[in-house]
Amino acid sequence: MRIDILTVLPELIEGTLNHSILKRAQDKGLVEIYLHNLRDYSTDKHRRVDDYPFGGEAGMVMQIEPIDRAICSLTAERHYDEIIYTSPDGEKFDQPMANTLSLNENMIILCGHYKGIDFRIREHLITKEISIGDYVLTGGELAAAVMCDTIVRLIPGAIGDEQSALSDSFQDRLLAPPVYTRPAEYKGWKVPDILLSGHQRKISEWQHEQALNRTRALRPDLLDE
Ligand code: ADE
């Protein structure tokens, strides 16, 4: 998989890409992630990428030209399955969407900023608009980082134990059951006996029941859907 991220603030994402599973997946050659500074595609001598909106409202709008130049330079090299724009208006990002996106070969993620981007980019260049939740971020960089992290960990081989990606919360619309490690007792707080029993079938049943109970109590909407 290859992900190209277009942004005016690459520094905001860089740290996320260079740690933990995202870094390991890149080191293993499972994913290539490239950050492109949109200012490098500006023809303005001050490297500006925004301008005042037509119609005179407050706030700045990202210009069409640097974004089009950046996207065209990438699409001239290879086919992209999706050209994604991060926006609070977009389709809500969730685990099923991450699963689908993890099957893609090449993706571009355009991070929004300022008041928005020239609408013609959304009409003519973007194939998918994604929101990570019903709140407004300062820019799309954190959304892009969240999406990359969620998608890359689903690529086979990205995490050590593939089974553990499948048993994540939400993967089967259930929250994950509680997990414990040694010591089996701490300050009198005990790990449930069943987990120490060695009886694998009973343990699995207990875990499923816990997952159901936690989902019913904390996220009943997941069961309704
Ligand atoms: N940009 C600003 N807010 C956002 C959100 N909630 N999701 C994705 N991109 C955004």
PDB file of C-alpha atoms and ligand atoms in Angstrom:
ATOM      1  CA  MET A   1       0.000   0.000   0.000  1.00  0.00           C
ATOM      2  CA  ARG A   2       1.053   3.559  -0.689  1.00  0.00           C
ATOM      3  CA  ILE A   3      -0.439   6.624   1.033  1.00  0.00           C
ATOM      4  CA  ASP A   4       0.383  10.164  -0.107  1.00  0.00           C
ATOM      5  CA  ILE A   5      -0.661  12.885   2.318  1.00  0.00           C
ATOM      6  CA  LEU A   6      -1.033  16.463   1.069  1.00  0.00           C
ATOM      7  CA  THR A   7      -0.796  19.032   3.843  1.00  0.00           C
ATOM      8  CA  VAL A   8       0.381  22.523   4.793  1.00  0.00           C
ATOM      9  CA  LEU A   9       1.595  21.146   8.138  1.00  0.00           C
ATOM     10  CA  PRO A  10       3.596  17.928   7.531  1.00  0.00           C
ATOM     11  CA  GLU A  11       5.225  18.374  10.961  1.00  0.00           C
ATOM     12  CA  LEU A  12       1.882  17.651  12.603  1.00  0.00           C
ATOM     13  CA  ILE A  13       1.777  14.142  11.133  1.00  0.00           C
ATOM     14  CA  GLU A  14       5.488  13.241  10.946  1.00  0.00           C
ATOM     15  CA  GLY A  15       5.790  12.127  14.583  1.00  0.00           C
ATOM     16  CA  THR A  16       2.862   9.731  14.299  1.00  0.00           C
ATOM     17  CA  LEU A  17       4.349   8.052  11.249  1.00  0.00           C
ATOM     18  CA  ASN A  18       7.736   7.522  12.858  1.00  0.00           C
ATOM     19  CA  HIS A  19       6.664   5.465  15.846  1.00  0.00           C
ATOM     20  CA  SER A  20       5.133   2.170  16.816  1.00  0.00           C
ATOM     21  CA  ILE A  21       3.152   0.094  14.330  1.00  0.00           C
ATOM     22  CA  LEU A  22       3.094   2.765  11.608  1.00  0.00           C
ATOM     23  CA  LYS A  23       6.886   2.904  11.632  1.00  0.00           C
ATOM     24  CA  ARG A  24       7.281  -0.862  11.804  1.00  0.00           C
ATOM     25  CA  ALA A  25       4.885  -1.405   8.904  1.00  0.00           C
ATOM     26  CA  GLN A  26       6.928   1.039   6.808  1.00  0.00           C
ATOM     27  CA  ASP A  27      10.204  -0.583   7.856  1.00  0.00           C
ATOM     28  CA  LYS A  28       8.796  -3.981   6.843  1.00  0.00           C
ATOM     29  CA  GLY A  29       7.840  -2.585   3.421  1.00  0.00           C
ATOM     30  CA  LEU A  30       4.110  -3.167   3.992  1.00  0.00           C
ATOM     31  CA  VAL A  31       3.240   0.478   3.436  1.00  0.00           C
ATOM     32  CA  GLU A  32       4.915   3.572   2.008  1.00  0.00           C
ATOM     33  CA  ILE A  33       3.666   6.865   3.415  1.00  0.00           C
ATOM     34  CA  TYR A  34       4.775  10.147   1.832  1.00  0.00           C
ATOM     35  CA  LEU A  35       4.122  13.620   3.199  1.00  0.00           C
ATOM     36  CA  HIS A  36       3.898  16.398   0.611  1.00  0.00           C
ATOM     37  CA  ASN A  37       3.966  20.037   1.647  1.00  0.00           C
ATOM     38  CA  LEU A  38       1.363  21.844  -0.458  1.00  0.00           C
ATOM     39  CA  ARG A  39       3.487  24.999  -0.301  1.00  0.00           C
ATOM     40  CA  ASP A  40       5.995  23.216  -2.560  1.00  0.00           C
ATOM     41  CA  TYR A  41       3.296  23.303  -5.271  1.00  0.00           C
ATOM     42  CA  SER A  42       2.537  27.010  -4.909  1.00  0.00           C
ATOM     43  CA  THR A  43       3.661  29.336  -7.711  1.00  0.00           C
ATOM     44  CA  ASP A  44       3.412  32.330  -5.364  1.00  0.00           C
ATOM     45  CA  LYS A  45       6.738  33.846  -4.324  1.00  0.00           C
ATOM     46  CA  HIS A  46       5.655  33.668  -0.668  1.00  0.00           C
ATOM     47  CA  ARG A  47       4.531  30.035  -1.146  1.00  0.00           C
ATOM     48  CA  ARG A  48       0.970  30.975  -0.317  1.00  0.00           C
ATOM     49  CA  VAL A  49      -1.679  28.315  -0.734  1.00  0.00           C
ATOM     50  CA  ASP A  50      -4.749  30.240   0.494  1.00  0.00           C
ATOM     51  CA  ASP A  51      -6.696  33.326  -0.556  1.00  0.00           C
ATOM     52  CA  TYR A  52      -9.747  35.377   0.380  1.00  0.00           C
ATOM     53  CA  PRO A  53     -13.099  33.776  -0.464  1.00  0.00           C
ATOM     54  CA  PHE A  54     -15.274  35.134  -3.261  1.00  0.00           C
ATOM     55  CA  GLY A  55     -18.408  36.524  -1.692  1.00  0.00           C
ATOM     56  CA  GLY A  56     -16.475  38.219   1.078  1.00  0.00           C
ATOM     57  CA  GLU A  57     -17.051  36.063   4.138  1.00  0.00           C
ATOM     58  CA  ALA A  58     -14.440  35.825   6.897  1.00  0.00           C
ATOM     59  CA  GLY A  59     -11.640  33.260   6.747  1.00  0.00           C
ATOM     60  CA  MET A  60      -9.259  32.031   4.097  1.00  0.00           C
ATOM     61  CA  VAL A  61      -9.817  29.322   1.520  1.00  0.00           C
ATOM     62  CA  MET A  62      -7.224  26.882   0.173  1.00  0.00           C
ATOM     63  CA  GLN A  63      -6.589  27.587  -3.498  1.00  0.00           C
ATOM     64  CA  ILE A  64      -7.282  25.165  -6.290  1.00  0.00           C
ATOM     65  CA  GLU A  65      -3.967  25.448  -8.142  1.00  0.00           C
ATOM     66  CA  PRO A  66      -1.406  24.074  -5.635  1.00  0.00           C
ATOM     67  CA  ILE A  67      -3.748  21.209  -4.762  1.00  0.00           C
ATOM     68  CA  ASP A  68      -4.446  20.370  -8.408  1.00  0.00           C
ATOM     69  CA  ARG A  69      -0.733  20.500  -9.222  1.00  0.00           C
ATOM     70  CA  ALA A  70       0.091  18.189  -6.297  1.00  0.00           C
ATOM     71  CA  ILE A  71      -2.645  15.695  -7.167  1.00  0.00           C
ATOM     72  CA  CYS A  72      -1.780  15.732 -10.898  1.00  0.00           C
ATOM     73  CA  SER A  73       1.903  15.108 -10.209  1.00  0.00           C
ATOM     74  CA  LEU A  74       0.940  11.983  -8.221  1.00  0.00           C
ATOM     75  CA  THR A  75      -1.773  10.649 -10.542  1.00  0.00           C
ATOM     76  CA  ALA A  76       0.602  11.048 -13.498  1.00  0.00           C
ATOM     77  CA  GLU A  77       2.820   8.422 -11.846  1.00  0.00           C
ATOM     78  CA  ARG A  78       0.266   5.793 -10.787  1.00  0.00           C
ATOM     79  CA  HIS A  79      -3.406   5.003 -10.374  1.00  0.00           C
ATOM     80  CA  TYR A  80      -4.997   5.975  -7.066  1.00  0.00           C
ATOM     81  CA  ASP A  81      -7.942   3.977  -5.705  1.00  0.00           C
ATOM     82  CA  GLU A  82      -9.146   6.933  -3.644  1.00  0.00           C
ATOM     83  CA  ILE A  83      -8.393  10.638  -3.380  1.00  0.00           C
ATOM     84  CA  ILE A  84      -9.675  11.425   0.080  1.00  0.00           C
ATOM     85  CA  TYR A  85     -10.450  14.823   1.585  1.00  0.00           C
ATOM     86  CA  THR A  86     -10.630  15.085   5.382  1.00  0.00           C
ATOM     87  CA  SER A  87     -13.596  17.212   6.378  1.00  0.00           C
ATOM     88  CA  PRO A  88     -16.225  17.375   9.120  1.00  0.00           C
ATOM     89  CA  ASP A  89     -18.805  17.194   6.278  1.00  0.00           C
ATOM     90  CA  GLY A  90     -17.554  13.775   5.199  1.00  0.00           C
ATOM     91  CA  GLU A  91     -18.798  10.231   5.661  1.00  0.00           C
ATOM     92  CA  LYS A  92     -18.124   9.087   9.223  1.00  0.00           C
ATOM     93  CA  PHE A  93     -14.914   7.044   9.552  1.00  0.00           C
ATOM     94  CA  ASP A  94     -15.458   3.727  11.310  1.00  0.00           C
ATOM     95  CA  GLN A  95     -14.021   0.216  11.454  1.00  0.00           C
ATOM     96  CA  PRO A  96     -15.890  -1.153   8.394  1.00  0.00           C
ATOM     97  CA  MET A  97     -14.650   1.814   6.344  1.00  0.00           C
ATOM     98  CA  ALA A  98     -11.091   1.237   7.617  1.00  0.00           C
ATOM     99  CA  ASN A  99     -11.359  -2.442   6.653  1.00  0.00           C
ATOM    100  CA  THR A 100     -12.418  -1.489   3.119  1.00  0.00           C
ATOM    101  CA  LEU A 101      -9.717   1.167   2.748  1.00  0.00           C
ATOM    102  CA  SER A 102      -7.049  -1.269   3.985  1.00  0.00           C
ATOM    103  CA  LEU A 103      -7.598  -3.271   0.767  1.00  0.00           C
ATOM    104  CA  ASN A 104      -6.560  -0.341  -1.432  1.00  0.00           C
ATOM    105  CA  GLU A 105      -3.246  -0.171  -3.244  1.00  0.00           C
ATOM    106  CA  ASN A 106      -2.739   3.597  -3.466  1.00  0.00           C
ATOM    107  CA  MET A 107      -4.492   6.465  -1.730  1.00  0.00           C
ATOM    108  CA  ILE A 108      -4.090  10.226  -1.506  1.00  0.00           C
ATOM    109  CA  ILE A 109      -5.284  12.028   1.621  1.00  0.00           C
ATOM    110  CA  LEU A 110      -5.753  15.781   1.266  1.00  0.00           C
ATOM    111  CA  CYS A 111      -5.818  17.536   4.639  1.00  0.00           C
ATOM    112  CA  GLY A 112      -8.233  20.455   4.780  1.00  0.00           C
ATOM    113  CA  HIS A 113      -7.330  23.702   6.521  1.00  0.00           C
ATOM    114  CA  TYR A 114      -8.492  27.270   7.047  1.00  0.00           C
ATOM    115  CA  LYS A 115     -12.140  27.761   6.179  1.00  0.00           C
ATOM    116  CA  GLY A 116     -12.137  25.027   3.607  1.00  0.00           C
ATOM    117  CA  ILE A 117     -10.873  24.327   0.130  1.00  0.00           C
ATOM    118  CA  ASP A 118     -12.055  25.740  -3.185  1.00  0.00           C
ATOM    119  CA  PHE A 119     -15.192  23.692  -3.808  1.00  0.00           C
ATOM    120  CA  ARG A 120     -14.137  22.804  -7.363  1.00  0.00           C
ATOM    121  CA  ILE A 121     -11.456  20.510  -5.870  1.00  0.00           C
ATOM    122  CA  ARG A 122     -14.175  18.569  -4.085  1.00  0.00           C
ATOM    123  CA  GLU A 123     -16.314  18.447  -7.205  1.00  0.00           C
ATOM    124  CA  HIS A 124     -13.646  17.429  -9.688  1.00  0.00           C
ATOM    125  CA  LEU A 125     -10.719  15.765  -7.899  1.00  0.00           C
ATOM    126  CA  ILE A 126     -11.869  14.182  -4.649  1.00  0.00           C
ATOM    127  CA  THR A 127     -13.370  10.673  -4.697  1.00  0.00           C
ATOM    128  CA  LYS A 128     -14.235  10.376  -1.005  1.00  0.00           C
ATOM    129  CA  GLU A 129     -14.743  12.832   1.893  1.00  0.00           C
ATOM    130  CA  ILE A 130     -14.168  11.470   5.376  1.00  0.00           C
ATOM    131  CA  SER A 131     -14.894  12.873   8.850  1.00  0.00           C
ATOM    132  CA  ILE A 132     -13.423  11.253  11.945  1.00  0.00           C
ATOM    133  CA  GLY A 133     -16.254  12.536  14.130  1.00  0.00           C
ATOM    134  CA  ASP A 134     -18.825  15.228  14.753  1.00  0.00           C
ATOM    135  CA  TYR A 135     -16.434  17.914  15.963  1.00  0.00           C
ATOM    136  CA  VAL A 136     -14.268  20.447  14.175  1.00  0.00           C
ATOM    137  CA  LEU A 137     -10.492  20.067  14.157  1.00  0.00           C
ATOM    138  CA  THR A 138      -8.186  22.956  13.265  1.00  0.00           C
ATOM    139  CA  GLY A 139      -7.044  20.984  10.251  1.00  0.00           C
ATOM    140  CA  GLY A 140      -7.286  17.575   8.679  1.00  0.00           C
ATOM    141  CA  GLU A 141      -3.804  16.417   9.741  1.00  0.00           C
ATOM    142  CA  LEU A 142      -4.917  14.729  12.945  1.00  0.00           C
ATOM    143  CA  ALA A 143      -7.745  13.076  11.021  1.00  0.00           C
ATOM    144  CA  ALA A 144      -5.246  11.799   8.424  1.00  0.00           C
ATOM    145  CA  ALA A 145      -3.014  10.433  11.210  1.00  0.00           C
ATOM    146  CA  VAL A 146      -5.968   8.658  12.848  1.00  0.00           C
ATOM    147  CA  MET A 147      -7.001   7.147   9.519  1.00  0.00           C
ATOM    148  CA  CYS A 148      -3.466   5.981   8.638  1.00  0.00           C
ATOM    149  CA  ASP A 149      -2.997   4.367  12.033  1.00  0.00           C
ATOM    150  CA  THR A 150      -6.346   2.568  11.847  1.00  0.00           C
ATOM    151  CA  ILE A 151      -5.868   1.399   8.253  1.00  0.00           C
ATOM    152  CA  VAL A 152      -2.210   0.348   8.398  1.00  0.00           C
ATOM    153  CA  ARG A 153      -2.638  -1.892  11.447  1.00  0.00           C
ATOM    154  CA  LEU A 154      -5.124  -3.930   9.377  1.00  0.00           C
ATOM    155  CA  ILE A 155      -2.569  -4.808   6.699  1.00  0.00           C
ATOM    156  CA  PRO A 156      -1.581  -8.463   7.196  1.00  0.00           C
ATOM    157  CA  GLY A 157       1.785  -8.590   8.974  1.00  0.00           C
ATOM    158  CA  ALA A 158       1.576  -5.043  10.397  1.00  0.00           C
ATOM    159  CA  ILE A 159       0.912  -6.237  13.910  1.00  0.00           C
ATOM    160  CA  GLY A 160       2.632  -9.241  15.378  1.00  0.00           C
ATOM    161  CA  ASP A 161      -0.432 -11.244  16.216  1.00  0.00           C
ATOM    162  CA  GLU A 162      -2.937 -10.935  13.378  1.00  0.00           C
ATOM    163  CA  GLN A 163      -5.588 -12.450  15.566  1.00  0.00           C
ATOM    164  CA  SER A 164      -5.412  -9.398  17.776  1.00  0.00           C
ATOM    165  CA  ALA A 165      -6.490  -7.040  14.951  1.00  0.00           C
ATOM    166  CA  LEU A 166      -9.519  -9.255  14.400  1.00  0.00           C
ATOM    167  CA  SER A 167     -10.459  -9.210  18.074  1.00  0.00           C
ATOM    168  CA  ASP A 168     -10.241  -5.404  18.352  1.00  0.00           C
ATOM    169  CA  SER A 169     -13.212  -3.533  19.665  1.00  0.00           C
ATOM    170  CA  PHE A 170     -15.680  -2.780  16.828  1.00  0.00           C
ATOM    171  CA  GLN A 171     -14.289  -5.446  14.510  1.00  0.00           C
ATOM    172  CA  ASP A 172     -17.448  -7.514  15.055  1.00  0.00           C
ATOM    173  CA  ARG A 173     -19.492  -4.574  16.366  1.00  0.00           C
ATOM    174  CA  LEU A 174     -18.648  -5.595  19.933  1.00  0.00           C
ATOM    175  CA  LEU A 175     -16.416  -3.840  22.421  1.00  0.00           C
ATOM    176  CA  ALA A 176     -13.358  -5.869  23.417  1.00  0.00           C
ATOM    177  CA  PRO A 177     -13.536  -7.994  26.595  1.00  0.00           C
ATOM    178  CA  PRO A 178     -11.333  -7.007  29.567  1.00  0.00           C
ATOM    179  CA  VAL A 179      -7.722  -8.211  29.488  1.00  0.00           C
ATOM    180  CA  TYR A 180      -5.309  -8.807  32.373  1.00  0.00           C
ATOM    181  CA  THR A 181      -1.686  -9.748  32.922  1.00  0.00           C
ATOM    182  CA  ARG A 182       0.537 -10.763  35.841  1.00  0.00           C
ATOM    183  CA  PRO A 183       0.362 -10.534  38.799  1.00  0.00           C
ATOM    184  CA  ALA A 184      -2.847 -12.536  39.187  1.00  0.00           C
ATOM    185  CA  GLU A 185      -3.542 -10.618  42.377  1.00  0.00           C
ATOM    186  CA  TYR A 186      -2.522  -7.043  43.224  1.00  0.00           C
ATOM    187  CA  LYS A 187      -3.570  -5.218  46.411  1.00  0.00           C
ATOM    188  CA  GLY A 188      -6.270  -7.881  46.742  1.00  0.00           C
ATOM    189  CA  TRP A 189      -7.646  -7.085  43.240  1.00  0.00           C
ATOM    190  CA  LYS A 190      -7.986 -10.414  41.508  1.00  0.00           C
ATOM    191  CA  VAL A 191      -7.966 -11.503  37.893  1.00  0.00           C
ATOM    192  CA  PRO A 192     -11.183 -13.477  37.143  1.00  0.00           C
ATOM    193  CA  ASP A 193     -10.586 -17.147  38.020  1.00  0.00           C
ATOM    194  CA  ILE A 194     -11.812 -18.374  34.650  1.00  0.00           C
ATOM    195  CA  LEU A 195      -8.815 -16.764  32.888  1.00  0.00           C
ATOM    196  CA  LEU A 196      -6.437 -18.788  35.071  1.00  0.00           C
ATOM    197  CA  SER A 197      -8.330 -22.057  34.536  1.00  0.00           C
ATOM    198  CA  GLY A 198      -6.592 -23.077  31.302  1.00  0.00           C
ATOM    199  CA  HIS A 199      -9.985 -24.132  29.903  1.00  0.00           C
ATOM    200  CA  GLN A 200      -9.850 -22.477  26.465  1.00  0.00           C
ATOM    201  CA  ARG A 201     -13.460 -23.027  25.369  1.00  0.00           C
ATOM    202  CA  LYS A 202     -14.846 -21.687  28.641  1.00  0.00           C
ATOM    203  CA  ILE A 203     -12.465 -18.739  28.464  1.00  0.00           C
ATOM    204  CA  SER A 204     -13.686 -17.899  24.936  1.00  0.00           C
ATOM    205  CA  GLU A 205     -17.314 -18.117  26.077  1.00  0.00           C
ATOM    206  CA  TRP A 206     -16.573 -15.854  29.039  1.00  0.00           C
ATOM    207  CA  GLN A 207     -14.799 -13.340  26.803  1.00  0.00           C
ATOM    208  CA  HIS A 208     -17.710 -13.251  24.365  1.00  0.00           C
ATOM    209  CA  GLU A 209     -20.194 -12.787  27.201  1.00  0.00           C
ATOM    210  CA  GLN A 210     -18.077  -9.955  28.647  1.00  0.00           C
ATOM    211  CA  ALA A 211     -17.865  -8.319  25.231  1.00  0.00           C
ATOM    212  CA  LEU A 212     -21.653  -8.507  24.875  1.00  0.00           C
ATOM    213  CA  ASN A 213     -22.285  -7.165  28.388  1.00  0.00           C
ATOM    214  CA  ARG A 214     -19.861  -4.278  27.940  1.00  0.00           C
ATOM    215  CA  THR A 215     -21.366  -3.393  24.555  1.00  0.00           C
ATOM    216  CA  ARG A 216     -24.904  -3.512  25.982  1.00  0.00           C
ATOM    217  CA  ALA A 217     -23.879  -1.266  28.877  1.00  0.00           C
ATOM    218  CA  LEU A 218     -21.565   1.186  27.117  1.00  0.00           C
ATOM    219  CA  ARG A 219     -22.501   1.212  23.409  1.00  0.00           C
ATOM    220  CA  PRO A 220     -25.989  -0.260  22.964  1.00  0.00           C
ATOM    221  CA  ASP A 221     -26.179   1.578  19.587  1.00  0.00           C
ATOM    222  CA  LEU A 222     -23.674  -0.944  18.166  1.00  0.00           C
ATOM    223  CA  LEU A 223     -26.062  -3.803  18.894  1.00  0.00           C
ATOM    224  CA  ASP A 224     -29.074  -1.909  17.481  1.00  0.00           C
ATOM    225  CA  GLU A 225     -27.297  -1.492  14.152  1.00  0.00           C
TER     226      GLU A 225
HETATM  227  N1  ADE B   1     -11.207  18.592   9.622  1.00  0.00           N
HETATM  228  C1  ADE B   1     -11.774  19.337  10.588  1.00  0.00           C
HETATM  229  N2  ADE B   1     -12.562  18.611  11.358  1.00  0.00           N
HETATM  230  C2  ADE B   1     -12.508  17.331  10.880  1.00  0.00           C
HETATM  231  C3  ADE B   1     -13.114  16.117  11.258  1.00  0.00           C
HETATM  232  N3  ADE B   1     -13.946  16.020  12.288  1.00  0.00           N
HETATM  233  N4  ADE B   1     -12.819  15.016  10.544  1.00  0.00           N
HETATM  234  C4  ADE B   1     -11.998  15.087   9.481  1.00  0.00           C
HETATM  235  N5  ADE B   1     -11.406  16.211   9.083  1.00  0.00           N
HETATM  236  C5  ADE B   1     -11.648  17.324   9.766  1.00  0.00           C
END
